[in-house]
């Protein structure tokens, strides 16, 4: 089974990305995906994005980044968290089928 | 594990004219308690300019200022209730303004050890019923007790 590499980013790479990484891992595993989640500062995303299948971030990432990206601020505000779950799973499904 | 919140890290009806003034003050307070490095406040200011920490939940507008682990000596969370809301930018979209009524100042030392605490904090700020208590209570002891109760209940469930 493929392990999907997911990059989780926020401003400092320490607080909000920790919350997001935990949720992403739970959601993916509950849906049968094996994932490897790494947390970074958003300033580091551009340099390493190509090594990842998916980026999940609490802030906007530079437009030059071509890796699929899910904007996950709702994991922090609690408003429609399920919508973000669905987006993450939809991206993984796309990757799986491609 | 000891208690997460301490009554001496709760400040009620604090009045500041700007985020900068707030960060300098909280930086000095936490430095004097030996919890952060001397430049923690300045680091909060710099980080806020680039990556804002305002959040708008369905219930409340809050800020969760934090910065690099190297400025933190000991993990802590301070609770601040502002006398008048401070204007923040939203973490997800700097164009969106947030009128923060409360701030949770995070002293994160070892992120993976604080996963549950951070997740619980996120649950708290979107819980209108719980958050409304913190508007009314006027004792720092009472506030830290309520906060610890909320965290203890949830963190125990997850273990």
Short mmCIF file of C-alpha atoms in Angstrom, two decimals:
data_model
loop_
_atom_site.label_atom_id
_atom_site.label_comp_id
_atom_site.label_asym_id
_atom_site.label_seq_id
_atom_site.Cartn_x
_atom_site.Cartn_y
_atom_site.Cartn_z
CA UNK A 1 0.00 0.00 0.00
CA UNK A 2 1.27 3.45 -0.89
CA UNK A 3 2.21 5.83 1.87
CA UNK A 4 1.11 9.36 1.01
CA UNK A 5 3.49 12.11 2.01
CA UNK A 6 1.63 15.07 3.44
CA UNK A 7 3.22 18.39 4.30
CA UNK A 8 1.44 20.44 6.95
CA UNK A 9 2.39 24.10 7.19
CA UNK A 10 1.65 27.13 9.32
CA UNK A 11 3.42 30.37 10.18
CA UNK A 12 5.73 28.98 12.84
CA UNK A 13 5.50 25.25 12.12
CA UNK A 14 4.81 24.58 15.79
CA UNK A 15 1.32 25.28 17.05
CA UNK A 16 -1.43 25.36 14.49
CA UNK A 17 0.35 22.87 12.23
CA UNK A 18 0.45 20.48 15.21
CA UNK A 19 -3.32 20.66 15.49
CA UNK A 20 -3.78 20.28 11.74
CA UNK A 21 -1.30 17.40 11.44
CA UNK A 22 -3.10 15.45 14.16
CA UNK A 23 -6.48 15.86 12.51
CA UNK A 24 -5.17 15.05 9.02
CA UNK A 25 -3.50 11.89 10.28
CA UNK A 26 -6.65 10.75 12.09
CA UNK A 27 -8.92 11.44 9.13
CA UNK A 28 -6.64 9.73 6.60
CA UNK A 29 -6.06 6.64 8.69
CA UNK A 30 -9.75 6.33 9.54
CA UNK A 31 -10.37 6.23 5.79
CA UNK A 32 -7.76 3.62 5.04
CA UNK A 33 -4.90 5.80 3.80
CA UNK A 34 -1.38 5.30 5.06
CA UNK A 35 0.24 8.69 5.52
CA UNK A 36 3.48 10.24 6.55
CA UNK A 37 2.87 13.74 7.88
CA UNK A 38 5.58 16.34 8.27
CA UNK A 39 5.20 19.81 9.80
CA UNK A 40 7.03 22.90 8.59
CA UNK A 41 6.93 26.67 8.53
CA UNK A 42 5.12 27.96 5.47
CA UNK A 43 8.33 29.72 4.35
CA UNK A 44 9.90 26.27 3.92
CA UNK A 45 7.11 24.88 1.75
CA UNK A 46 8.34 26.13 -1.58
CA UNK A 47 11.71 24.42 -1.30
CA UNK A 48 10.40 20.96 -0.44
CA UNK A 49 6.88 20.85 -1.90
CA UNK A 50 7.93 18.59 -4.76
CA UNK A 51 8.78 15.83 -2.30
CA UNK A 52 5.18 15.66 -1.09
CA UNK A 53 1.87 14.39 -2.47
CA UNK A 54 -0.29 16.91 -0.67
CA UNK A 55 0.03 20.14 1.29
CA UNK A 56 -2.38 21.11 4.06
CA UNK A 57 -1.85 24.59 5.49
CA UNK A 58 -3.42 27.18 7.77
CA UNK A 59 -2.13 30.01 5.56
CA UNK A 60 -1.87 30.56 1.82
CA UNK A 61 1.10 28.92 0.12
CA UNK A 62 2.99 30.58 -2.77
CA UNK A 63 1.37 30.18 -6.18
CA UNK A 64 4.55 28.67 -7.57
CA UNK A 65 3.87 25.54 -5.53
CA UNK A 66 2.39 22.91 -7.83
CA UNK A 67 1.65 20.22 -5.26
CA UNK A 68 -2.10 19.85 -4.53
CA UNK A 69 -3.05 22.04 -1.61
CA UNK A 70 -5.87 22.19 0.92
CA UNK A 71 -6.50 25.34 2.95
CA UNK A 72 -7.27 24.18 6.48
CA UNK A 73 -7.93 27.25 8.63
CA UNK A 74 -11.31 25.72 9.48
CA UNK A 75 -9.59 23.07 11.58
CA UNK A 76 -8.73 25.96 13.89
CA UNK A 77 -11.94 27.95 13.80
CA UNK A 78 -14.12 24.85 14.10
CA UNK A 79 -16.38 26.15 11.32
CA UNK A 80 -17.14 23.25 8.95
CA UNK A 81 -14.14 21.08 9.82
CA UNK A 82 -15.83 18.23 7.96
CA UNK A 83 -15.58 20.24 4.76
CA UNK A 84 -11.78 20.28 5.12
CA UNK A 85 -11.78 16.54 5.89
CA UNK A 86 -13.69 15.96 2.67
CA UNK A 87 -11.26 18.09 0.65
CA UNK A 88 -8.25 16.21 2.02
CA UNK A 89 -9.86 12.86 1.25
CA UNK A 90 -10.88 14.01 -2.23
CA UNK A 91 -7.27 14.96 -3.01
CA UNK A 92 -6.01 11.58 -1.79
CA UNK A 93 -8.62 9.83 -3.87
CA UNK A 94 -7.46 11.75 -6.95
CA UNK A 95 -3.85 10.75 -6.23
CA UNK A 96 -4.85 7.15 -5.74
CA UNK A 97 -6.68 7.01 -9.03
CA UNK A 98 -4.07 8.88 -11.05
CA UNK B 1 1.24 16.23 34.43
CA UNK B 2 0.68 19.42 36.39
CA UNK B 3 -2.09 21.84 35.70
CA UNK B 4 -1.98 23.61 32.37
CA UNK B 5 -3.33 26.98 33.47
CA UNK B 6 -2.10 29.01 36.44
CA UNK B 7 -3.97 31.83 38.09
CA UNK B 8 -0.83 33.99 37.95
CA UNK B 9 -0.90 33.62 34.15
CA UNK B 10 -4.44 34.95 33.88
CA UNK B 11 -4.92 38.67 33.31
CA UNK B 12 -8.39 40.18 33.32
CA UNK B 13 -9.54 43.43 31.76
CA UNK B 14 -6.11 44.42 30.62
CA UNK B 15 -6.09 47.56 28.50
CA UNK B 16 -3.67 48.05 25.62
CA UNK B 17 -3.58 50.54 22.78
CA UNK B 18 -1.90 48.18 20.37
CA UNK B 19 -0.74 44.62 19.83
CA UNK B 20 2.82 45.86 20.22
CA UNK B 21 2.11 47.25 23.66
CA UNK B 22 0.36 44.04 24.62
CA UNK B 23 3.25 41.87 23.39
CA UNK B 24 5.91 43.95 25.14
CA UNK B 25 3.97 43.77 28.37
CA UNK B 26 3.22 40.03 28.22
CA UNK B 27 6.83 39.36 27.18
CA UNK B 28 8.11 41.20 30.28
CA UNK B 29 5.66 39.46 32.56
CA UNK B 30 6.54 35.98 31.33
CA UNK B 31 10.25 36.81 31.33
CA UNK B 32 10.02 37.90 34.97
CA UNK B 33 8.43 34.54 35.77
CA UNK B 34 11.29 32.72 34.08
CA UNK B 35 9.04 31.18 31.40
CA UNK B 36 10.45 32.85 28.27
CA UNK B 37 13.58 34.51 26.92
CA UNK B 38 13.94 38.27 27.16
CA UNK B 39 13.07 38.85 23.50
CA UNK B 40 9.88 36.74 23.48
CA UNK B 41 7.68 39.86 23.21
CA UNK B 42 9.67 41.22 20.27
CA UNK B 43 9.53 37.82 18.59
CA UNK B 44 5.72 37.83 18.96
CA UNK B 45 5.58 41.26 17.32
CA UNK B 46 7.73 40.19 14.37
CA UNK B 47 5.86 36.97 13.82
CA UNK B 48 2.48 38.71 14.02
CA UNK B 49 3.48 41.07 11.19
CA UNK B 50 4.21 38.18 8.84
CA UNK B 51 1.85 35.48 10.09
CA UNK B 52 -1.07 36.91 12.04
CA UNK B 53 -2.68 34.90 14.82
CA UNK B 54 -6.24 36.21 14.94
CA UNK B 55 -9.03 33.62 14.70
CA UNK B 56 -12.76 33.97 14.26
CA UNK B 57 -14.84 31.05 15.41
CA UNK B 58 -18.62 30.84 15.30
CA UNK B 59 -18.63 32.00 18.88
CA UNK B 60 -15.78 34.42 19.45
CA UNK B 61 -12.92 36.42 18.06
CA UNK B 62 -9.63 35.57 19.70
CA UNK B 63 -5.90 35.64 19.17
CA UNK B 64 -3.42 32.85 19.81
CA UNK B 65 -0.03 34.60 19.73
CA UNK B 66 2.97 32.30 19.67
CA UNK B 67 6.44 32.18 18.23
CA UNK B 68 9.46 29.98 17.76
CA UNK B 69 10.30 27.42 20.46
CA UNK B 70 13.72 28.98 20.96
CA UNK B 71 12.15 31.92 22.79
CA UNK B 72 10.39 29.64 25.27
CA UNK B 73 12.06 28.29 28.41
CA UNK B 74 9.09 26.48 29.90
CA UNK B 75 5.76 25.53 28.31
CA UNK B 76 2.84 27.69 29.40
CA UNK B 77 -0.46 29.16 28.27
CA UNK B 78 -1.45 32.61 29.44
CA UNK B 79 -5.02 33.81 29.32
CA UNK B 80 -5.69 37.50 28.72
CA UNK B 81 -9.08 39.19 28.62
CA UNK B 82 -8.91 42.62 27.05
CA UNK B 83 -10.81 45.56 28.44
CA UNK B 84 -11.30 46.74 24.87
CA UNK B 85 -10.83 44.37 21.93
CA UNK B 86 -7.55 44.54 20.00
CA UNK B 87 -7.60 44.55 16.22
CA UNK B 88 -5.89 41.56 14.65
CA UNK B 89 -5.56 40.10 11.20
CA UNK B 90 -7.01 36.67 10.61
CA UNK B 91 -4.53 33.80 10.47
CA UNK B 92 -6.18 32.34 7.40
CA UNK B 93 -6.63 35.60 5.52
CA UNK B 94 -4.80 38.78 6.57
CA UNK B 95 -7.43 40.88 4.78
CA UNK B 96 -10.00 39.80 7.34
CA UNK B 97 -9.92 41.80 10.57
CA UNK B 98 -10.53 40.19 13.92
CA UNK B 99 -11.53 42.09 17.06
CA UNK B 100 -9.92 39.91 19.65
CA UNK B 101 -11.60 39.93 23.02
CA UNK B 102 -9.32 37.26 24.46
CA UNK B 103 -5.81 36.08 23.82
CA UNK B 104 -4.27 32.75 24.64
CA UNK B 105 -0.53 33.34 24.59
CA UNK B 106 1.12 30.02 23.79
CA UNK B 107 4.54 29.16 25.09
CA UNK B 108 5.20 26.05 23.03
CA UNK B 109 8.38 24.20 23.90
CA UNK B 110 8.00 20.68 22.49
CA UNK B 111 5.13 20.73 19.97
CA UNK B 112 4.40 16.98 19.82
CA UNK B 113 4.08 16.83 23.60
CA UNK B 114 1.47 19.56 23.49
CA UNK B 115 -0.72 18.11 20.75
CA UNK B 116 -3.64 17.39 23.05
CA UNK B 117 -3.39 20.73 24.77
CA UNK B 118 -3.39 22.59 21.46
CA UNK B 119 -6.27 20.52 20.05
CA UNK B 120 -8.26 21.10 23.22
CA UNK B 121 -7.61 24.83 22.99
CA UNK B 122 -9.03 24.80 19.48
CA UNK B 123 -12.12 22.98 20.77
CA UNK B 124 -12.48 25.52 23.56
CA UNK B 125 -12.40 28.65 21.41
CA UNK B 126 -15.23 27.37 19.24
CA UNK B 127 -17.35 26.39 22.25
CA UNK B 128 -19.67 29.33 22.82
CA UNK B 129 -21.06 28.12 26.13
CA UNK B 130 -17.65 27.62 27.69
CA UNK B 131 -16.16 30.80 26.28
CA UNK B 132 -19.06 32.92 27.54
CA UNK B 133 -18.05 32.02 31.11
CA UNK B 134 -14.76 33.78 30.64
CA UNK B 135 -16.50 37.05 29.89
CA UNK B 136 -18.17 37.11 33.26
CA UNK B 137 -15.88 35.55 35.85
CA UNK B 138 -13.87 38.14 37.72
CA UNK B 139 -11.40 36.04 39.65
CA UNK B 140 -8.16 34.78 38.15
CA UNK B 141 -8.34 31.66 40.36
CA UNK B 142 -11.85 30.89 39.14
CA UNK B 143 -10.82 31.34 35.50
CA UNK B 144 -7.79 29.08 35.72
CA UNK B 145 -9.91 26.51 37.56
CA UNK B 146 -12.54 26.55 34.81
CA UNK B 147 -9.90 26.31 32.10
CA UNK B 148 -8.18 23.40 33.79
CA UNK B 149 -11.51 21.63 34.26
CA UNK B 150 -12.30 21.94 30.55
CA UNK B 151 -8.86 20.63 29.60
CA UNK B 152 -8.75 17.84 32.20
CA UNK B 153 -12.10 16.45 31.11
CA UNK B 154 -11.14 16.31 27.45
CA UNK B 155 -7.56 15.24 27.73
CA UNK B 156 -8.44 12.37 30.07
CA UNK B 157 -10.95 11.09 27.55
CA UNK B 158 -8.32 10.82 24.87
CA UNK B 159 -5.74 8.87 26.85
#
